[in-house]
Amino acid sequence: MEEETGEILSALLRQYYAGRSRLPRQILLPCELDDQVPLTRMLSEQAGRRVELITPQRGAKMDLIKLANQNAVEEVTRATTREERQNKLLETLGKMLGLEQAPRRTESYDISNTGADDMVASMVVFENGRPLKRDYRRFKIKDLTGPDDYASMEQVLKRRFQRYLDGDEKFGTLPDLMLIDGGENHVKIARRVLDDFGLDIPAFGMVKDDKHRTRGLVSAAGGEIMLAMHRGVFTFVTSIQDETHRWANDYRRRMQKSRAYSSTLQSVPGVGPATSRALMAHFKTVSAVKEASEEQLAGAKGVSRAAARAVYAHFHPQPEQPSAET
């Protein structure tokens, strides 16, 4: 910022045109350069012909300088305004929630289930107001006999923060804010888990109205913060809630599809649930299982030779031999 405009332009020209053999015959500048003569000589030698550095004062060339300046200002304004808008939104959200600082990293959690065998959870991450998909995580709920959102949420959060304490790089960054899809009781569970792990992370529940639209954020104490008063924050939180819900449901549907494929394999005589899971884990799809050779089937971890023979025979039936005539 302390450099003169001429010094910045000179450095820009040297960097931009360095190593180029095809150069323009004229380069228009908004001001004279202290090293204009040696710079002109360098560019001309590089191009193998005369290259002029011109500082126009009027006419069409001056109009081009004005246009270049205008384009630069608009681009800076566009980038700055976008970043400033996002920063302002996060600052507003932080103030609404009583946070000391704007939440730069937000983690959101949701539970999805259609029965005891389909309980999954999602963890979605937003950083500086944008989805950070490389940090998304999915969890399969374990050791529950039936759907229980509260127990599921507790299990997921314990697993997530235990992985953090264990030094797992995939869970190595803590959030500035946690949003839980659910009401006051969900947040109380999150608060209890955080306290048990000695972590001080603000947590709020994302509650919906009777039409399943985002209504507001609720604390563990039961206080609800309405979002409709600030359109930008409302849209932001809604997008987080929708993305978290989508991520959880997508995982649950994948599991259901995999289970349906697995049940198809269990229809093969001699193939039980364990072998079916082993085949799906190795080959991913039933089609791949069907196309595999007996040797390839037997090579899958957890699949016995007898089971491989049974699966191959099931999907590759031998034509019946005609009976011998007497």
Short mmCIF file of C-alpha atoms in Angstrom, two decimals:
data_model
loop_
_atom_site.label_atom_id
_atom_site.label_comp_id
_atom_site.label_asym_id
_atom_site.label_seq_id
_atom_site.Cartn_x
_atom_site.Cartn_y
_atom_site.Cartn_z
CA MET A 1 0.00 0.00 0.00
CA GLU A 2 2.98 2.30 0.50
CA GLU A 3 4.22 1.83 -3.09
CA GLU A 4 3.68 4.46 -5.73
CA THR A 5 1.33 3.71 -8.63
CA GLY A 6 4.24 3.85 -11.09
CA GLU A 7 6.22 1.28 -9.11
CA ILE A 8 3.22 -1.09 -9.00
CA LEU A 9 2.61 -0.72 -12.74
CA SER A 10 6.26 -1.33 -13.55
CA ALA A 11 6.30 -4.52 -11.48
CA LEU A 12 3.02 -5.65 -13.06
CA LEU A 13 4.31 -5.15 -16.60
CA ARG A 14 7.50 -7.09 -15.93
CA GLN A 15 5.61 -10.00 -14.36
CA TYR A 16 2.77 -10.08 -16.89
CA TYR A 17 4.88 -9.95 -20.04
CA ALA A 18 7.90 -11.91 -18.80
CA GLY A 19 8.75 -14.80 -21.11
CA ARG A 20 6.19 -13.88 -23.78
CA SER A 21 7.35 -13.63 -27.36
CA ARG A 22 4.11 -12.21 -28.73
CA LEU A 23 3.67 -8.72 -27.33
CA PRO A 24 1.38 -5.86 -28.38
CA ARG A 25 2.85 -2.96 -30.35
CA GLN A 26 1.45 -0.48 -27.84
CA ILE A 27 0.77 -0.74 -24.11
CA LEU A 28 -1.37 2.06 -22.70
CA LEU A 29 -0.64 3.22 -19.16
CA PRO A 30 -2.47 5.62 -16.82
CA CYS A 31 0.79 7.32 -15.76
CA GLU A 32 4.44 7.72 -16.72
CA LEU A 33 6.95 5.23 -15.28
CA ASP A 34 10.35 6.15 -13.83
CA ASP A 35 11.93 3.19 -15.61
CA GLN A 36 9.90 3.58 -18.79
CA VAL A 37 12.94 3.81 -21.11
CA PRO A 38 14.75 0.64 -19.93
CA LEU A 39 11.40 -1.19 -19.70
CA THR A 40 10.57 -0.22 -23.30
CA ARG A 41 13.98 -1.44 -24.44
CA MET A 42 13.56 -4.76 -22.58
CA LEU A 43 10.10 -5.46 -24.04
CA SER A 44 11.21 -4.48 -27.55
CA GLU A 45 14.19 -6.82 -27.42
CA GLN A 46 11.95 -9.58 -26.12
CA ALA A 47 9.44 -9.07 -28.96
CA GLY A 48 12.10 -8.54 -31.65
CA ARG A 49 10.47 -5.26 -32.70
CA ARG A 50 9.44 -1.89 -31.29
CA VAL A 51 7.04 -1.96 -28.33
CA GLU A 52 5.73 1.43 -27.18
CA LEU A 53 4.63 2.39 -23.66
CA ILE A 54 2.15 5.24 -24.07
CA THR A 55 0.39 7.43 -21.51
CA PRO A 56 -2.49 8.99 -23.47
CA GLN A 57 -3.98 12.32 -22.41
CA ARG A 58 -7.11 12.43 -24.58
CA GLY A 59 -9.02 10.72 -27.37
CA ALA A 60 -9.86 7.04 -27.97
CA LYS A 61 -6.74 5.75 -26.21
CA MET A 62 -7.61 7.72 -23.10
CA ASP A 63 -11.10 6.23 -23.25
CA LEU A 64 -9.53 2.78 -23.21
CA ILE A 65 -7.57 3.66 -20.06
CA LYS A 66 -10.81 4.84 -18.40
CA LEU A 67 -12.56 1.62 -19.43
CA ALA A 68 -9.75 -0.53 -18.00
CA ASN A 69 -9.92 1.39 -14.71
CA GLN A 70 -13.69 1.03 -14.58
CA ASN A 71 -13.48 -2.73 -15.17
CA ALA A 72 -10.89 -3.08 -12.40
CA VAL A 73 -12.99 -1.11 -9.91
CA GLU A 74 -16.13 -3.13 -10.71
CA GLU A 75 -14.30 -6.44 -10.27
CA VAL A 76 -12.82 -5.40 -6.92
CA THR A 77 -16.22 -4.13 -5.78
CA ARG A 78 -17.93 -7.34 -6.87
CA ALA A 79 -15.48 -9.56 -4.97
CA THR A 80 -15.35 -7.33 -1.91
CA THR A 81 -19.12 -6.87 -1.74
CA ARG A 82 -19.71 -10.63 -1.89
CA GLU A 83 -17.23 -11.31 0.90
CA GLU A 84 -18.47 -8.40 2.97
CA ARG A 85 -22.06 -9.58 2.63
CA GLN A 86 -21.13 -13.03 3.88
CA ASN A 87 -19.09 -11.62 6.76
CA LYS A 88 -21.93 -9.31 7.72
CA LEU A 89 -24.41 -12.20 7.67
CA LEU A 90 -22.20 -14.33 9.95
CA GLU A 91 -21.67 -11.39 12.29
CA THR A 92 -25.42 -10.85 12.47
CA LEU A 93 -26.02 -14.54 13.21
CA GLY A 94 -23.37 -14.42 15.92
CA LYS A 95 -25.00 -11.41 17.56
CA MET A 96 -28.46 -13.01 17.38
CA LEU A 97 -27.08 -16.05 19.20
CA GLY A 98 -25.10 -14.03 21.72
CA LEU A 99 -21.72 -15.28 20.47
CA GLU A 100 -18.53 -13.32 21.05
CA GLN A 101 -17.42 -13.79 17.45
CA ALA A 102 -18.98 -14.60 14.10
CA PRO A 103 -19.19 -18.40 13.59
CA ARG A 104 -16.74 -19.15 10.77
CA ARG A 105 -17.18 -22.93 10.95
CA THR A 106 -20.61 -24.42 11.58
CA GLU A 107 -21.38 -28.12 11.98
CA SER A 108 -24.94 -29.34 11.57
CA TYR A 109 -26.38 -32.75 12.52
CA ASP A 110 -29.52 -34.65 11.58
CA ILE A 111 -30.90 -38.15 12.23
CA SER A 112 -32.77 -40.08 9.54
CA ASN A 113 -34.56 -43.41 10.00
CA THR A 114 -37.47 -45.50 8.77
CA GLY A 115 -36.98 -48.32 11.26
CA ALA A 116 -34.43 -50.07 13.45
CA ASP A 117 -32.32 -51.12 10.46
CA ASP A 118 -32.24 -47.71 8.78
CA MET A 119 -30.92 -45.35 11.44
CA VAL A 120 -28.24 -43.00 10.11
CA ALA A 121 -26.94 -39.52 10.87
CA SER A 122 -25.31 -36.75 8.90
CA MET A 123 -22.73 -34.12 9.76
CA VAL A 124 -22.60 -31.17 7.37
CA VAL A 125 -19.99 -28.40 7.56
CA PHE A 126 -20.29 -24.78 6.45
CA GLU A 127 -17.15 -22.64 6.49
CA ASN A 128 -17.37 -18.88 6.01
CA GLY A 129 -20.96 -19.33 4.92
CA ARG A 130 -20.28 -21.94 2.24
CA PRO A 131 -20.63 -25.76 2.24
CA LEU A 132 -17.30 -27.50 2.90
CA LYS A 133 -18.17 -30.86 1.37
CA ARG A 134 -14.80 -32.46 1.95
CA ASP A 135 -15.58 -32.32 5.70
CA TYR A 136 -19.06 -33.84 5.47
CA ARG A 137 -19.41 -37.06 7.47
CA ARG A 138 -21.99 -39.87 7.75
CA PHE A 139 -22.70 -42.20 10.65
CA LYS A 140 -24.54 -45.49 10.89
CA ILE A 141 -26.30 -45.76 14.23
CA LYS A 142 -25.18 -48.83 16.18
CA ASP A 143 -26.64 -51.05 18.91
CA LEU A 144 -30.13 -49.56 19.13
CA THR A 145 -33.15 -51.85 19.01
CA GLY A 146 -35.53 -49.27 17.61
CA PRO A 147 -35.77 -45.67 16.33
CA ASP A 148 -34.67 -43.21 19.02
CA ASP A 149 -33.64 -39.77 17.83
CA TYR A 150 -32.28 -38.69 21.20
CA ALA A 151 -30.13 -41.78 21.78
CA SER A 152 -28.99 -41.64 18.14
CA MET A 153 -27.92 -38.00 18.44
CA GLU A 154 -26.06 -38.70 21.66
CA GLN A 155 -24.22 -41.63 20.08
CA VAL A 156 -23.23 -39.64 17.00
CA LEU A 157 -21.92 -36.65 18.92
CA LYS A 158 -19.95 -38.88 21.29
CA ARG A 159 -18.36 -40.66 18.34
CA ARG A 160 -17.59 -37.39 16.59
CA PHE A 161 -15.83 -35.76 19.58
CA GLN A 162 -14.11 -38.95 20.67
CA ARG A 163 -12.55 -39.09 17.22
CA TYR A 164 -11.38 -35.51 17.77
CA LEU A 165 -9.79 -36.39 21.13
CA ASP A 166 -8.19 -39.47 19.56
CA GLY A 167 -6.42 -37.24 17.04
CA ASP A 168 -8.35 -38.39 13.98
CA GLU A 169 -7.50 -35.87 11.23
CA LYS A 170 -10.93 -36.29 9.64
CA PHE A 171 -12.46 -34.83 12.80
CA GLY A 172 -9.55 -32.61 13.81
CA THR A 173 -11.22 -29.19 13.50
CA LEU A 174 -13.77 -28.08 16.08
CA PRO A 175 -16.73 -25.92 15.04
CA ASP A 176 -17.51 -22.42 16.26
CA LEU A 177 -21.20 -23.32 16.24
CA MET A 178 -23.26 -26.52 16.28
CA LEU A 179 -26.77 -26.67 14.81
CA ILE A 180 -28.93 -29.70 15.58
CA ASP A 181 -31.99 -30.56 13.53
CA GLY A 182 -34.53 -30.73 16.34
CA GLY A 183 -35.86 -28.93 19.38
CA GLU A 184 -34.88 -28.18 22.93
CA ASN A 185 -34.34 -31.80 23.99
CA HIS A 186 -31.96 -32.44 21.11
CA VAL A 187 -29.88 -29.42 22.16
CA LYS A 188 -29.85 -30.56 25.79
CA ILE A 189 -28.33 -33.84 24.66
CA ALA A 190 -25.71 -31.99 22.61
CA ARG A 191 -24.94 -29.75 25.58
CA ARG A 192 -24.53 -32.77 27.88
CA VAL A 193 -22.15 -34.49 25.45
CA LEU A 194 -20.08 -31.33 25.05
CA ASP A 195 -19.87 -30.90 28.82
CA ASP A 196 -18.81 -34.53 29.26
CA PHE A 197 -15.98 -33.97 26.78
CA GLY A 198 -15.00 -30.64 28.35
CA LEU A 199 -15.80 -28.68 25.19
CA ASP A 200 -17.32 -25.20 25.15
CA ILE A 201 -19.07 -25.00 21.78
CA PRO A 202 -22.35 -23.08 21.33
CA ALA A 203 -25.17 -25.44 20.28
CA PHE A 204 -28.68 -24.62 19.06
CA GLY A 205 -31.57 -26.59 17.63
CA MET A 206 -33.14 -25.83 14.26
CA VAL A 207 -36.90 -25.98 14.75
CA LYS A 208 -39.53 -26.09 12.02
CA ASP A 209 -43.12 -24.90 11.87
CA ASP A 210 -46.13 -27.14 11.23
CA LYS A 211 -45.42 -26.93 7.49
CA HIS A 212 -41.86 -28.25 7.98
CA ARG A 213 -40.28 -24.88 7.22
CA THR A 214 -37.42 -23.47 9.28
CA ARG A 215 -38.88 -21.35 12.07
CA GLY A 216 -36.03 -20.46 14.39
CA LEU A 217 -33.18 -21.58 16.61
CA VAL A 218 -33.67 -22.86 20.15
CA SER A 219 -31.18 -23.08 23.01
CA ALA A 220 -30.82 -25.81 25.62
CA ALA A 221 -32.64 -23.50 28.03
CA GLY A 222 -35.64 -23.42 25.72
CA GLY A 223 -35.30 -19.85 24.49
CA GLU A 224 -36.25 -19.55 20.82
CA ILE A 225 -34.71 -17.05 18.43
CA MET A 226 -37.01 -16.20 15.52
CA LEU A 227 -35.22 -15.86 12.21
CA ALA A 228 -37.89 -14.20 10.08
CA MET A 229 -36.72 -10.76 11.24
CA HIS A 230 -33.53 -11.14 9.22
CA ARG A 231 -34.03 -12.55 5.74
CA GLY A 232 -30.35 -13.30 5.09
CA VAL A 233 -29.88 -15.28 8.31
CA PHE A 234 -33.17 -17.10 7.75
CA THR A 235 -32.09 -18.16 4.24
CA PHE A 236 -28.65 -19.21 5.49
CA VAL A 237 -29.93 -21.39 8.34
CA THR A 238 -32.61 -22.88 6.08
CA SER A 239 -29.95 -23.87 3.54
CA ILE A 240 -27.91 -25.56 6.30
CA GLN A 241 -30.94 -27.44 7.61
CA ASP A 242 -31.99 -28.55 4.12
CA GLU A 243 -28.46 -29.70 3.25
CA THR A 244 -28.10 -31.64 6.50
CA HIS A 245 -31.45 -33.33 5.92
CA ARG A 246 -30.56 -34.16 2.30
CA TRP A 247 -27.19 -35.66 3.29
CA ALA A 248 -28.77 -37.90 5.94
CA ASN A 249 -31.64 -39.08 3.73
CA ASP A 250 -29.30 -39.81 0.84
CA TYR A 251 -27.21 -42.08 3.07
CA ARG A 252 -30.29 -43.86 4.40
CA ARG A 253 -31.58 -44.51 0.87
CA ARG A 254 -28.21 -45.92 -0.15
CA MET A 255 -28.27 -48.27 2.81
CA GLN A 256 -31.80 -49.41 1.96
CA LYS A 257 -30.75 -50.08 -1.62
CA SER A 258 -27.72 -52.03 -0.47
CA ARG A 259 -29.88 -54.04 1.92
CA ALA A 260 -32.33 -54.82 -0.89
CA TYR A 261 -29.43 -56.11 -2.99
CA SER A 262 -28.19 -58.10 -0.01
CA SER A 263 -31.60 -59.77 0.45
CA THR A 264 -31.44 -60.80 -3.21
CA LEU A 265 -28.20 -62.65 -2.52
CA GLN A 266 -29.69 -64.28 0.57
CA SER A 267 -32.22 -65.99 -1.68
CA VAL A 268 -29.34 -68.12 -2.94
CA PRO A 269 -29.34 -71.48 -1.09
CA GLY A 270 -26.41 -71.65 1.30
CA VAL A 271 -25.89 -67.85 1.47
CA GLY A 272 -26.71 -66.16 4.76
CA PRO A 273 -26.59 -62.51 5.92
CA ALA A 274 -22.85 -62.57 6.70
CA THR A 275 -21.87 -63.93 3.29
CA SER A 276 -24.29 -61.56 1.59
CA ARG A 277 -22.74 -58.56 3.35
CA ALA A 278 -19.26 -59.77 2.51
CA LEU A 279 -20.15 -60.08 -1.18
CA MET A 280 -21.72 -56.61 -1.28
CA ALA A 281 -18.76 -55.09 0.55
CA HIS A 282 -16.37 -56.58 -2.00
CA PHE A 283 -18.33 -56.27 -5.27
CA LYS A 284 -20.57 -53.28 -4.40
CA THR A 285 -23.46 -54.36 -6.68
CA VAL A 286 -25.43 -57.54 -7.35
CA SER A 287 -24.63 -57.15 -11.06
CA ALA A 288 -20.91 -57.37 -10.27
CA VAL A 289 -21.55 -60.49 -8.19
CA LYS A 290 -23.45 -62.07 -11.08
CA GLU A 291 -20.60 -61.36 -13.50
CA ALA A 292 -17.84 -62.63 -11.19
CA SER A 293 -16.17 -65.98 -11.71
CA GLU A 294 -16.21 -68.63 -8.99
CA GLU A 295 -12.56 -67.87 -8.24
CA GLN A 296 -13.29 -64.16 -7.90
CA LEU A 297 -16.22 -64.89 -5.59
CA ALA A 298 -14.10 -67.14 -3.41
CA GLY A 299 -11.45 -64.43 -3.26
CA ALA A 300 -13.79 -62.04 -1.44
CA LYS A 301 -13.03 -61.75 2.26
CA GLY A 302 -15.56 -63.69 4.34
CA VAL A 303 -16.82 -65.85 1.46
CA SER A 304 -16.17 -69.58 1.69
CA ARG A 305 -15.42 -71.79 -1.30
CA ALA A 306 -18.76 -73.57 -0.85
CA ALA A 307 -20.66 -70.28 -0.78
CA ALA A 308 -18.80 -69.04 -3.86
CA ARG A 309 -19.70 -72.26 -5.69
CA ALA A 310 -23.35 -71.90 -4.67
CA VAL A 311 -23.58 -68.26 -5.79
CA TYR A 312 -21.88 -68.93 -9.10
CA ALA A 313 -24.13 -71.93 -9.79
CA HIS A 314 -27.22 -69.88 -8.90
CA PHE A 315 -26.43 -67.14 -11.40
CA HIS A 316 -24.96 -69.46 -14.04
CA PRO A 317 -27.35 -72.44 -14.22
CA GLN A 318 -26.24 -75.27 -16.46
CA PRO A 319 -28.68 -76.31 -19.19
CA GLU A 320 -30.40 -79.59 -18.52
CA GLN A 321 -28.90 -82.56 -20.34
CA PRO A 322 -31.38 -84.47 -22.56
CA SER A 323 -32.17 -87.94 -21.25
CA ALA A 324 -30.73 -90.84 -23.19
CA GLU A 325 -33.14 -92.63 -25.56
CA THR A 326 -33.62 -96.37 -25.16
#
